[in-house]
Coordinates of C-alpha atoms and ligand atoms in Angstrom, one line a residue:
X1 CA 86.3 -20.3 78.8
X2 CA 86.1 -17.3 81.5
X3 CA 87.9 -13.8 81.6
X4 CA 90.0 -13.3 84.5
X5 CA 91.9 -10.6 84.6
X6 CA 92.8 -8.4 86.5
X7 CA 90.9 -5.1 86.4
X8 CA 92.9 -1.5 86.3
X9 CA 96.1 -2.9 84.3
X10 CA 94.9 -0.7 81.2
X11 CA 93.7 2.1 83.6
X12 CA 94.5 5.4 82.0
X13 CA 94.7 3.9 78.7
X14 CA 92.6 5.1 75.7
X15 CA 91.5 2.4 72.9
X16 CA 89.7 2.7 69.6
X17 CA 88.0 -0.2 67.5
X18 CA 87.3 0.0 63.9
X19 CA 85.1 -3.0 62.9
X20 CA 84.4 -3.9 59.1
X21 CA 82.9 -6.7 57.5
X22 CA 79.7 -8.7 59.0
X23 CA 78.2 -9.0 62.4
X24 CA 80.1 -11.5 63.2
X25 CA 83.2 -8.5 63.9
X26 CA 80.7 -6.8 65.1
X27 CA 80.1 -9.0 68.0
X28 CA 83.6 -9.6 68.4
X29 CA 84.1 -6.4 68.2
X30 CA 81.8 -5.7 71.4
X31 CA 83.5 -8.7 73.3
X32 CA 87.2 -6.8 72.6
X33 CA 85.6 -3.8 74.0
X34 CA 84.4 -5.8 77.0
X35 CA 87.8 -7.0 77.8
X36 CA 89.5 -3.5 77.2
X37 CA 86.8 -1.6 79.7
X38 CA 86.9 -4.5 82.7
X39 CA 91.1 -3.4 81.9
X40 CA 90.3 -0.1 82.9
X41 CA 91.0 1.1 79.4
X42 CA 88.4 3.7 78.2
X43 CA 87.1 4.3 74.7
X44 CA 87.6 7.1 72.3
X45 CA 86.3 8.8 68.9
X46 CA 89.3 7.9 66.6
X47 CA 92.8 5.9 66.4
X48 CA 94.7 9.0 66.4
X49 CA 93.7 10.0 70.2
X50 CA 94.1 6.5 70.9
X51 CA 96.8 4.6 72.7
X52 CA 94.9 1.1 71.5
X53 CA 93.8 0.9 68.4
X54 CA 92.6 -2.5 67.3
X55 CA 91.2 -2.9 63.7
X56 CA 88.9 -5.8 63.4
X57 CA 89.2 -6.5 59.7
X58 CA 87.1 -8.4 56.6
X59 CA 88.5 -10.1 53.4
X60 CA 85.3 -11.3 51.6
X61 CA 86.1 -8.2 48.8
X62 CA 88.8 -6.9 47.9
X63 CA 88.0 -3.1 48.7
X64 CA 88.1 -4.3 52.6
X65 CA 91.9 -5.3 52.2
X66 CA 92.7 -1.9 50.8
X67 CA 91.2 0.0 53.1
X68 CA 93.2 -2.1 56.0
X69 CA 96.3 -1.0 54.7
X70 CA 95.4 2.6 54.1
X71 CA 94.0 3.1 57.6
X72 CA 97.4 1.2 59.7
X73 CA 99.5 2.7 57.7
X74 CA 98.0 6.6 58.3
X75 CA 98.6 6.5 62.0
X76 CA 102.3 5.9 61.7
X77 CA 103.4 9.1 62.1
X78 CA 100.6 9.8 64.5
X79 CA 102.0 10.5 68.1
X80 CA 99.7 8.5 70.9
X81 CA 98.6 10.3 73.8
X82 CA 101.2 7.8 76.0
X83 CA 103.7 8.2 73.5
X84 CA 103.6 4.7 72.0
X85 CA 100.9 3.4 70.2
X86 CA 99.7 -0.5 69.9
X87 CA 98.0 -1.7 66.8
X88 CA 96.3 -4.7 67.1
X89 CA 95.0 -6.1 63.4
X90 CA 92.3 -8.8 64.3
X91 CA 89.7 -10.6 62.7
X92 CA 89.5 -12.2 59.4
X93 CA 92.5 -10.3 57.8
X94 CA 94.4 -11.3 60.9
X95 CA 93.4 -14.9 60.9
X96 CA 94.2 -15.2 57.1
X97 CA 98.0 -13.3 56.8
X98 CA 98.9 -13.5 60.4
X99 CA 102.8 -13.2 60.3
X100 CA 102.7 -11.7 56.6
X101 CA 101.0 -8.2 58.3
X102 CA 103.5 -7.8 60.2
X103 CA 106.0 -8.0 57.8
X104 CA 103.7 -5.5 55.0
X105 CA 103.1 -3.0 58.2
X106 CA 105.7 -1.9 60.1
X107 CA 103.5 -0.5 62.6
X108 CA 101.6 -3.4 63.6
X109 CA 102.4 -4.5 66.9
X110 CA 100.0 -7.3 67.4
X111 CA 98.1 -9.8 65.0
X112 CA 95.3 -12.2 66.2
X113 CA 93.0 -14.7 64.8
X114 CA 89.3 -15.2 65.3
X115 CA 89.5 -18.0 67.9
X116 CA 91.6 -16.4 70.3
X117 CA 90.3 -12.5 70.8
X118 CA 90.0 -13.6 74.5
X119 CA 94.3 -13.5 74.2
X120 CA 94.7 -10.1 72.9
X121 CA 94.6 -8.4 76.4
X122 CA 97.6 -10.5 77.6
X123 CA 99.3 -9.6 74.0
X124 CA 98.8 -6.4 74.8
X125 CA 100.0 -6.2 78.1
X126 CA 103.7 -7.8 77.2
X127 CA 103.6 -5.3 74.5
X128 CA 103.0 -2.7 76.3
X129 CA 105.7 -3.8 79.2
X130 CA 108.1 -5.5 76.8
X131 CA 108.0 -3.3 73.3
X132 CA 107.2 -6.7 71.6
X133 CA 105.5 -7.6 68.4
X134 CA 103.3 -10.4 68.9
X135 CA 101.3 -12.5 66.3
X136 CA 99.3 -15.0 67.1
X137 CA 96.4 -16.9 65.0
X138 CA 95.2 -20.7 66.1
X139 CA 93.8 -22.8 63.0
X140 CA 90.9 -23.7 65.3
X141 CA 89.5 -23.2 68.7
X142 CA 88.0 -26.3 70.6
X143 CA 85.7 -24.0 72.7
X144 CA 82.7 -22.2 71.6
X145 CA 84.5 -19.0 73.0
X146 CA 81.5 -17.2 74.8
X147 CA 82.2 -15.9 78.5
X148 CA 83.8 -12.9 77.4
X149 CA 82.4 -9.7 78.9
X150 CA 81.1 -7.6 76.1
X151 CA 80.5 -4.1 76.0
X152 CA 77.3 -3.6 73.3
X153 CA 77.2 -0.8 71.1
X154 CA 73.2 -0.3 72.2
X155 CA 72.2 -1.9 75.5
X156 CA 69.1 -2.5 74.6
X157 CA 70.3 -4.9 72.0
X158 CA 72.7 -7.5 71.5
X159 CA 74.3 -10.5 68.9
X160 CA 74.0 -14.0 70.0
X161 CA 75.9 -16.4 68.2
X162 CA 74.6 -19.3 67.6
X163 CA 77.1 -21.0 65.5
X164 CA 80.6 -19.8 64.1
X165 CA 82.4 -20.8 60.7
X166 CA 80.9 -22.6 57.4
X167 CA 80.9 -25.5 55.6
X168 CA 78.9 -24.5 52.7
X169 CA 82.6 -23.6 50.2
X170 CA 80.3 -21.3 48.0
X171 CA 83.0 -21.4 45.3
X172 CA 83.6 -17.0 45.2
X173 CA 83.7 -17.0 48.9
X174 CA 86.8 -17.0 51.9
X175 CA 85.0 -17.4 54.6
X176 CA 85.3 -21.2 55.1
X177 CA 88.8 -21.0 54.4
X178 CA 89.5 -18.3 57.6
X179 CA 86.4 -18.7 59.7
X180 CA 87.0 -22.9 59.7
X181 CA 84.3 -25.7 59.9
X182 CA 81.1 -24.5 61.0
X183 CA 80.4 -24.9 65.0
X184 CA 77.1 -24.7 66.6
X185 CA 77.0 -23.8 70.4
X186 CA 75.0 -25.8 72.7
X187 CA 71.5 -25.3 72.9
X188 CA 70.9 -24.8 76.7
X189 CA 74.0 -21.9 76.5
X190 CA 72.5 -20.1 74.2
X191 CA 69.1 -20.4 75.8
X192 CA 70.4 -19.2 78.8
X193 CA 72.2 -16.0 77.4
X194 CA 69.1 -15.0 76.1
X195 CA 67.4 -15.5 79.3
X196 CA 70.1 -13.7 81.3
X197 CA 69.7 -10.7 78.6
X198 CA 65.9 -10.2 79.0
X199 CA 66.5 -9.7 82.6
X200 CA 69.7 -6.9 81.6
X201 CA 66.9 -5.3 79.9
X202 CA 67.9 -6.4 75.9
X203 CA 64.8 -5.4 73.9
X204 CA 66.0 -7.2 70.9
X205 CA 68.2 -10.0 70.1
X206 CA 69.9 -10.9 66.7
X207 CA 70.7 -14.7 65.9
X208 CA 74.4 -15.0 64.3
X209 CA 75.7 -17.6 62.2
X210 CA 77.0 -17.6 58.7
X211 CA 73.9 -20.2 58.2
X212 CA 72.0 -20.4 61.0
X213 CA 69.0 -22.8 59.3
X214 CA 72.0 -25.4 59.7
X215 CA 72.7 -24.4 63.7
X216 CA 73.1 -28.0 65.7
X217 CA 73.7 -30.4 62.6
X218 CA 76.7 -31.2 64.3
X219 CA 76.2 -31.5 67.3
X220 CA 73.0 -33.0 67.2
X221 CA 73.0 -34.8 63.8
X222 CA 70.2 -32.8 62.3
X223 CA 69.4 -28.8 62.2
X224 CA 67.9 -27.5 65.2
X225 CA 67.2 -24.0 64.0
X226 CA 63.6 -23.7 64.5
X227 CA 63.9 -25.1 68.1
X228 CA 65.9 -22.2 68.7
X229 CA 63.3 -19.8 67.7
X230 CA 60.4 -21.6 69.9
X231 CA 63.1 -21.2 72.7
X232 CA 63.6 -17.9 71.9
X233 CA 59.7 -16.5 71.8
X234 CA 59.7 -18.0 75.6
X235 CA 62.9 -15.9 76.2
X236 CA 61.0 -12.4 77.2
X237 CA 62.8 -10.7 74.3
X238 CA 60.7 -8.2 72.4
X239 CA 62.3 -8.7 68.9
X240 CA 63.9 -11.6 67.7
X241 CA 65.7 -11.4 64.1
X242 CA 68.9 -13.8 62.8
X243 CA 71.3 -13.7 59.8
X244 CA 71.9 -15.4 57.7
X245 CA 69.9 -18.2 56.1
X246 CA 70.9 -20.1 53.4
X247 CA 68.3 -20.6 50.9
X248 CA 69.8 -24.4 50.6
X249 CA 68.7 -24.9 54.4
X250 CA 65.5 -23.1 55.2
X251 CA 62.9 -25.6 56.6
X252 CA 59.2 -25.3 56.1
X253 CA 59.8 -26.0 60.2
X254 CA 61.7 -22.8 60.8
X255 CA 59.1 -20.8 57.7
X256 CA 56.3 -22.2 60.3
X257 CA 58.4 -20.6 63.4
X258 CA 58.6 -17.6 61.7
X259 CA 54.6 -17.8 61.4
X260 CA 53.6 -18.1 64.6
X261 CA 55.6 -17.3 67.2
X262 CA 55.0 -13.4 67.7
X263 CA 58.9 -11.8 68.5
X264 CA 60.5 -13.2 65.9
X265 CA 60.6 -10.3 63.4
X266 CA 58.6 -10.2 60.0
X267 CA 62.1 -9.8 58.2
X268 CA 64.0 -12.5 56.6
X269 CA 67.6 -12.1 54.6
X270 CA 68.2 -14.9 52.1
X271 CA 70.9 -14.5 50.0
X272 CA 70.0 -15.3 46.2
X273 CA 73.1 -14.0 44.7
X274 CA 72.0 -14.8 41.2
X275 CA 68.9 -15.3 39.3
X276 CA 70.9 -17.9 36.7
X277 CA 70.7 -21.6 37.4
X278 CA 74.1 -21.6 35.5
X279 CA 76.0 -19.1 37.6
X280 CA 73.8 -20.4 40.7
X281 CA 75.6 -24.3 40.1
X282 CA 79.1 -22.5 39.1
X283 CA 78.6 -20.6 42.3
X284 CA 77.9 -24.2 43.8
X285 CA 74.5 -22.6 45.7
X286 CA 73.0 -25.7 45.3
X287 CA 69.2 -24.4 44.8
X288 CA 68.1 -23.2 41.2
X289 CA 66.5 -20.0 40.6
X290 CA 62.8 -21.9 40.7
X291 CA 63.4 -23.3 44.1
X292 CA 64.3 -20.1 45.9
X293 CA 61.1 -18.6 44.4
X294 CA 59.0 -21.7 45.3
X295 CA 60.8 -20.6 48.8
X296 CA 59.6 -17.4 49.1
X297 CA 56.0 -18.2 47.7
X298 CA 56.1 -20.7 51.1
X299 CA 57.5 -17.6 53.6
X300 CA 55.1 -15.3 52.2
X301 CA 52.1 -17.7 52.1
X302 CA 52.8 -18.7 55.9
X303 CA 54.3 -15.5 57.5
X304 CA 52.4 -13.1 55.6
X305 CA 53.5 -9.5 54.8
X306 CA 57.2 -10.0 55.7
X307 CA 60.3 -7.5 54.4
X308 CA 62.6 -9.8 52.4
X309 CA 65.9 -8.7 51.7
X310 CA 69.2 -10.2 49.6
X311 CA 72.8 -10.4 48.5
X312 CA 73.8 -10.3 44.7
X313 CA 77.0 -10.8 43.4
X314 CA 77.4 -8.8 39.7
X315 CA 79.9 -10.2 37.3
X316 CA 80.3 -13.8 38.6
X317 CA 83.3 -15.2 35.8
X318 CA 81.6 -16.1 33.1
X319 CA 77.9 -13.7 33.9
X320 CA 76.8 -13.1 30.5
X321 CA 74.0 -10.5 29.8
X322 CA 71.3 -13.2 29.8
X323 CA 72.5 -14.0 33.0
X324 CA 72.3 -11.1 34.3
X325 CA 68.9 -10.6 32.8
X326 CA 67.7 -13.6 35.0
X327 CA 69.2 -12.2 38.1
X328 CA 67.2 -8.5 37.2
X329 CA 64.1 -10.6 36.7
X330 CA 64.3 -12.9 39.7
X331 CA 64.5 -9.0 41.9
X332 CA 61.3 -7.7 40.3
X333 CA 59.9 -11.3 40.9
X334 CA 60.7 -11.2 44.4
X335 CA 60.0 -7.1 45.5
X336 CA 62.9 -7.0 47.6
X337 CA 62.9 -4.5 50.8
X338 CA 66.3 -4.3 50.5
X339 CA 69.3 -5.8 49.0
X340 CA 73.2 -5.4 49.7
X341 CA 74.4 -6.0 46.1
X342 CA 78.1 -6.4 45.2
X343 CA 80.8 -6.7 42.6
X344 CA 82.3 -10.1 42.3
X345 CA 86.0 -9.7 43.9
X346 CA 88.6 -12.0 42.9
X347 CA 90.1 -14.1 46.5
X348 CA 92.8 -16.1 46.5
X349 CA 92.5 -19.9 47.3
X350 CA 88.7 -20.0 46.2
X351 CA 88.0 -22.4 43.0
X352 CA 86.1 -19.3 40.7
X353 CA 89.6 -17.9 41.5
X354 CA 90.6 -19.7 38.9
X355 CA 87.7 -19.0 36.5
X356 CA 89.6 -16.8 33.3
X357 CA 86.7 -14.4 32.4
X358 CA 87.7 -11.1 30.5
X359 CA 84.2 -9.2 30.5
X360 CA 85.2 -6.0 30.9
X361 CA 84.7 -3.3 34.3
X362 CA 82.4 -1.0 32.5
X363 CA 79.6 -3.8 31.1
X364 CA 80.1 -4.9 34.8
X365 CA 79.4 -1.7 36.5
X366 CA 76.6 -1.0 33.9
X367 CA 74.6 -4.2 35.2
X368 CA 75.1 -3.5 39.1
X369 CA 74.0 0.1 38.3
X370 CA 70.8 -1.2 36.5
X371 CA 70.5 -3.9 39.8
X372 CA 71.1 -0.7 41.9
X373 CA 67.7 0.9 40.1
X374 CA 65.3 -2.3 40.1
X375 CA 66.4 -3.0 44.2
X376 CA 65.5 1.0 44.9
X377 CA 62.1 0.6 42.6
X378 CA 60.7 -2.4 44.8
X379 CA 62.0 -0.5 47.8
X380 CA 60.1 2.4 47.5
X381 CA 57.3 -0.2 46.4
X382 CA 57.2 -2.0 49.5
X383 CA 57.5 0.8 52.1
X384 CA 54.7 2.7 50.2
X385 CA 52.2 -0.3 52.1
X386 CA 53.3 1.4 55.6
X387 CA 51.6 4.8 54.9
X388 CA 49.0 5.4 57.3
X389 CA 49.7 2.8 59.1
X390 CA 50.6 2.8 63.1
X391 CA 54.2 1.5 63.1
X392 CA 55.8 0.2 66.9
X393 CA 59.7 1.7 66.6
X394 CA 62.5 0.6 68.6
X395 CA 64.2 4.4 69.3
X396 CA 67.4 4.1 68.5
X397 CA 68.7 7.6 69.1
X398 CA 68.2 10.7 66.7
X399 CA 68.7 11.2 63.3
X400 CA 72.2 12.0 61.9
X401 CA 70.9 14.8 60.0
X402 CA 68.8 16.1 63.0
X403 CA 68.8 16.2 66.5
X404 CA 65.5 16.9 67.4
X405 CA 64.3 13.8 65.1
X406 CA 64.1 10.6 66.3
X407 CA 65.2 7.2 64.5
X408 CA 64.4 3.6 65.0
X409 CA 63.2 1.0 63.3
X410 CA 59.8 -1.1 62.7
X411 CA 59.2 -4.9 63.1
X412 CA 60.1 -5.3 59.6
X413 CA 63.6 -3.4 60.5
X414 CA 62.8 -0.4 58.4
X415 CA 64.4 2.9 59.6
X416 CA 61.6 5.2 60.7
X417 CA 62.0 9.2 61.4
X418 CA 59.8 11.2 63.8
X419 CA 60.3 14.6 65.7
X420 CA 60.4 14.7 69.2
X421 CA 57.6 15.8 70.6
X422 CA 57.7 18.7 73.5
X423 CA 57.4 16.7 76.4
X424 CA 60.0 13.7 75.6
X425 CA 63.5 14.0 75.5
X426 CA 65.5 11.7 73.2
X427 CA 67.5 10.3 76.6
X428 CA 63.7 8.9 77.9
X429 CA 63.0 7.3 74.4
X430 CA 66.0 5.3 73.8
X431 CA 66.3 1.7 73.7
X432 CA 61.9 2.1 74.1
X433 CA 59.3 1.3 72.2
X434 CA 56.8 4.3 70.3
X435 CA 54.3 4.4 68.2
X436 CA 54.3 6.2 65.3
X437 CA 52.1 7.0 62.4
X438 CA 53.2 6.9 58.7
X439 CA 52.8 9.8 56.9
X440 CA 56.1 9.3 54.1
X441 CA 57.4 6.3 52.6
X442 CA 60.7 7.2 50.7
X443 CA 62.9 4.3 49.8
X444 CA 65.3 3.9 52.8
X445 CA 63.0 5.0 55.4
X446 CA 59.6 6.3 56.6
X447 CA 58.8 9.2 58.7
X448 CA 55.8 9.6 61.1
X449 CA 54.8 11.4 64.1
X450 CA 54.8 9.8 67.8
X451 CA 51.2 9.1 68.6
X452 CA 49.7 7.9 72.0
X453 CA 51.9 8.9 75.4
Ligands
SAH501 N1 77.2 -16.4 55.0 C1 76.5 -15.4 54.5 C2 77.2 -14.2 53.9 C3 78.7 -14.1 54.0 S1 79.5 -12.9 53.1 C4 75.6 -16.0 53.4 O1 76.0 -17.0 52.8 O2 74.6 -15.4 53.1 C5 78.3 -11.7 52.6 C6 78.0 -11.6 51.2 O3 79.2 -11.1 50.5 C7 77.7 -12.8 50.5 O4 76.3 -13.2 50.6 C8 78.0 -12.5 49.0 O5 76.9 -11.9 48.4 C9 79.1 -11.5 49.2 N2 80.4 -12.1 48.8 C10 81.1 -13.1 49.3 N3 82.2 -13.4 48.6 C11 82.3 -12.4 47.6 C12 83.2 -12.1 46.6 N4 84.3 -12.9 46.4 N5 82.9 -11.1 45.8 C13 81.8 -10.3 45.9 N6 80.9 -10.5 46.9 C14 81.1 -11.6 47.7
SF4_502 FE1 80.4 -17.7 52.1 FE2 78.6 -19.3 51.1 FE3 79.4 -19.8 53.5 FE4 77.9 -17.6 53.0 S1 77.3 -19.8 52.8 S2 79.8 -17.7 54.2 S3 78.6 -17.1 50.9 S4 80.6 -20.0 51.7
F3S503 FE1 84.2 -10.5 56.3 FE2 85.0 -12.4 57.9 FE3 82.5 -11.6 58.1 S1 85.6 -12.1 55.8 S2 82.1 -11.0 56.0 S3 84.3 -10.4 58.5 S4 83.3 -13.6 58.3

C-alpha cells in the first residue's frame, strides 16, 4: 500500500494527536502524523489551537474509555482557529464502537479503525469540503499496511512492527477481539525498513507485536522471532529492544539471540500477570508460575545481568489473598526493574467478563498498593548494581524538571540524569551516545556526570 496524495491540501491547517494505550498507537500515531505533514498540515501543543484533532484511543481498562469521553467532549465549545473543528476518534476505541461514537459524541466528525489510518486523510478532506460525518472501521485489512510516511516523535528512534493483532484470547483481555487475528509482516520488508533506517540515521529500533516470540508462525508455519534478531544485529542499528513477549512463546533460540548478538538490548518485558497457577489457568496464560521462573533462571543464565520488567493484573475475579500472596512472592523471586501493574478492569465480550466475584475495591486496592511497595523495593535494588559504573546513554533531551540536565537512558533502558557540561549544548547531544558515570541510583532513575569528550 503507498500514500499518494497530494501535498499542500491541508496547508495552513493546524492538527493535534493525543495517543493512549500501547506502542502500537504510538506508531500509528507517528504514521497519522506522517500523512497530516506531507498534507501540509502542521502540528500544534493542544486540541484547543487545533483545527485537527485526532484522538488515537485504548480500551484494554476501563479508565482509558473515560478519559475518551471527557477529553472530545471538552472541546465542544472550543472555537478552532479556522472556525470549524474535525475530530477524528481512531484507534482501538474507534475500531470497537465505530458508529455508536458518533452517536454518544456529538462532536465527533470522523471515526476510523486500525486497518485503515492510511483513509483518514481522504475522510478528512470530504469533511472538511462537505461538513460530513464520516465513520469508517474494516473488520480486517488484507495488507500489512506499512508504506505510510511517518513522522517519529525522536528521529533517532523509531517502532517497527513486526506483526499486528493476537491470537492468544487471554480471557481479561480485548485486544484480540479489536486488533483481529495476529499478522506477521514479511521477513525481507521488515529487514529492509531496518536497513533503510540505519542509513536515516535511527540509533535505536523497537520490535512491535503484541507477541513478537510468535512473529512468522503464520506465514511461515513456525516462529521466526530469533531470525529477526540475527537480521537485526547485521542492520547497523545501535540498540535493538521489542515488546512484548509472551512467556508461553519465548524460545531458548531467541534467550540465545539475546546472548550473543551485541545490539539487542539487555532488557526483556515478559508479562507474568500473576504468581497463582489458579488465576494463571483462569487467566488461560497457559504457563504456571514454576515455568516462568524456570524461564527467567534460562534468560539470566544465558544473557547475564539483564533489566527484567512485567505486567500484573490485581484483583483477577476470584484472586483470593493466597493468591495474591503468590503473585507478591513470585516479584521478590524475580527482582523486577520495573513493572507496570494494574487493576483488573471489567470488558465486555471477554469470558472473565462473566466471572461473578464480589471482593470488595478496598481489599483490592490494598494488594496493588502492597505490589506497588515490593516492585519499588527490587527497583531500587537493581539500579543500586549501576553505581560507579560507566553507563553509555542515548540523550534524549533534558530533564523535565531541569533544563540544564540531561536525560537518556542506558542499555538496560534505565532513565539516567546528568548536567550539561560547559562546552555541550543539549541541541549537540541529542539523539547521541555519552558516557556517564553513576554516582546515584534512586528507584526510577540514576544520575551521573558526562565523562570522556
Ligand atoms: N500483548 C501484551 C500486552 C497487551 S495489554 C502482552 O500480552 O503482554 C497490556 C497489559 O494490560 C497486559 O499485559 C495486562 O497486564 C493489562 N491488561 C489487559 N487487559 C486488562 C484488563 N482487562 N484489566 C486490567 N489490565 C489489563
Ligand atoms: Fe491480550 Fe493476552 Fe494477547 Fe497480550 S497476549 S494482547 S494480554 S490476549
Ligand atoms: Fe490499548 Fe489497543 Fe494497545 S486496546 S493496549 S491501544 S492494542
Amino acid at each position: 500500500m503507498q500514500f499518494v496524495h497530494e501535498t499542500n491540501r491541508l496547508e495552513g491547517y493546524t492538527y493535534c494527536i493525543r495517543t493512549f494505550g500501547c506502542q502500537m498507537n504510538k506508531h500509528d500515531s507517528e504514521r497519522v502524523a506522517g500523512m497530516l505533514d506531507m498534507l501540509g498540515a502542521y502540528t500544534v501543543e493542544t486540541p484547543e489551537e487545533a483545527d485537527i484533532v485526532v484522538y488515537m484511543t485504548c480500551c484494554v481498562r476501563e479508565a482509558a474509555d473515560v478519559r475518551l469521553y471527557g477529553q472530545v467532549a471538552s472541546l465542544k465549545n472550543v472555537p478552532a482557529p479556522k472556525g470549524r473543528r474535525i475530530v477524528a476518534i481512531g484507534g482501538c476505541i474507534g475500531q470497537r464502537d465505530g458508529e455508536m461514537l458518533t452517536e454518544k459524541l456529538e462532536n465527533a466528525d470522523i471515526v476510523f479503525g486500525t486497518h485503515n489510518i492510511s483513509h483518514l486523510p481522504d475522510l478528512i478532506l470530504s469533511s472538511l469540503e462537505h461538513g460530513t460525518r464520516a465513520v469508517e472501521v474494516l473488520e480486517k485489512s488484507d495488507d500489512f499496511p506499512t508504506d505510510l510516511p511517518s513522522q517519529r516523535e525522536f528521529p533517532w528512534h523509531a517502532w517497527v512492527p513486526i506483526a499486528i493483532g493476537c491470537d492468544n484470547f487471554c480471557s481479561y483481555c480485548i485486544v484480540p477481539y479489536v486488533r483481529g487475528r495476529e499478522k506477521s509482516r514479511p521477513f525481507e520488508e521488515i529487514i529492509s525498513e531496518l536497513g533503510r533506517l540505519a542509513t536515516e540515521g535511527v540509533h535505536e529500533v523497537t520490535l512491535l507485536g503484541q507477541n513478537v516470540n510468535s512473529y512468522g508462525r503464520d506465514l511461515y508455519g513456525e516462529p521466526r522471532f530469533a531470525q529477526i534478531l540475527e537480521a537485526a544485529g547485521n542492520s547497523g542499528i545501535e540498540r535493538i529492544r521489542f515488546a512484548t513477549s509472551h512467556p508461553k512463546d519465548l524460545s531458548i533460540a531467541t534467550i540465545d539471540a539475546m546472548a550473543t548478538i551485541g545490539n539487542v538490548m539487555p532488557q526483556l518485558h515478559l508479562p507474568v500477570q500473576s504468581g497463582s497457577d489458579r488465576i494463571l489457568q483462569a487467566m488461560n496464560r497457559k504457563y504456571t508460575a514454576k515455568q516462568y521462573l524456570e524461564l527467567i533462571d534460562s534468560v539470566r543464565d544465558r544473557v547475564g545481568d539483564i533489566a527484567l520488567s512485567t505486567d500484573i493484573i490485581v484483583g483477577f475475579p476470584g484472586e483470593t489473598e493466597e493468591d495474591f500472596l503468590a503473585t507478591l512472592r513470585l516479584c521478590e523471586e524475580v527482582a523486577y526493574s520495573q513493572a507496570f501493574t494494574f487493576i483488573y478492569s471489567k470488558r465486555e465480550g471477554t469470558p472473565a467478563a462473566k466471572i461473578i466475584d464480589d471482593t470488595p475495591h478496598e481489599v483490592i486496592q490494598e494488594r496493588f498498593d502492597r505490589l506497588v511497595s515490593v516492585i519499588q523495593a527490587s527497583a531500587y535494588e537493581q539500579n543500586q548494581a549501576e553505581k560507579n559504573t560507566v553507563q553509555r546513554i542515548l540523550v534524549e533531551g533534558v530533564s523535565k524538571r531541569d533544563s540544564a540536565i540531561l536525560s537518556g537512558r542506558t542499555p538496560k533502558n534505565q532513565m539516567v540524569h546528568a548536567p550539561l557540561s560547559a562546552h555541550h549544548t543539549i541541541a549537540d547531544l541529542v539523539g547521541t551516545f555519552v558516557d556517564v558515570r553513576i554516582d546515584v541510583a534512586k528507584t526510577w532513575y540514576l544520575s551521573g556526570t558526562i565523562v570522556g569528550s
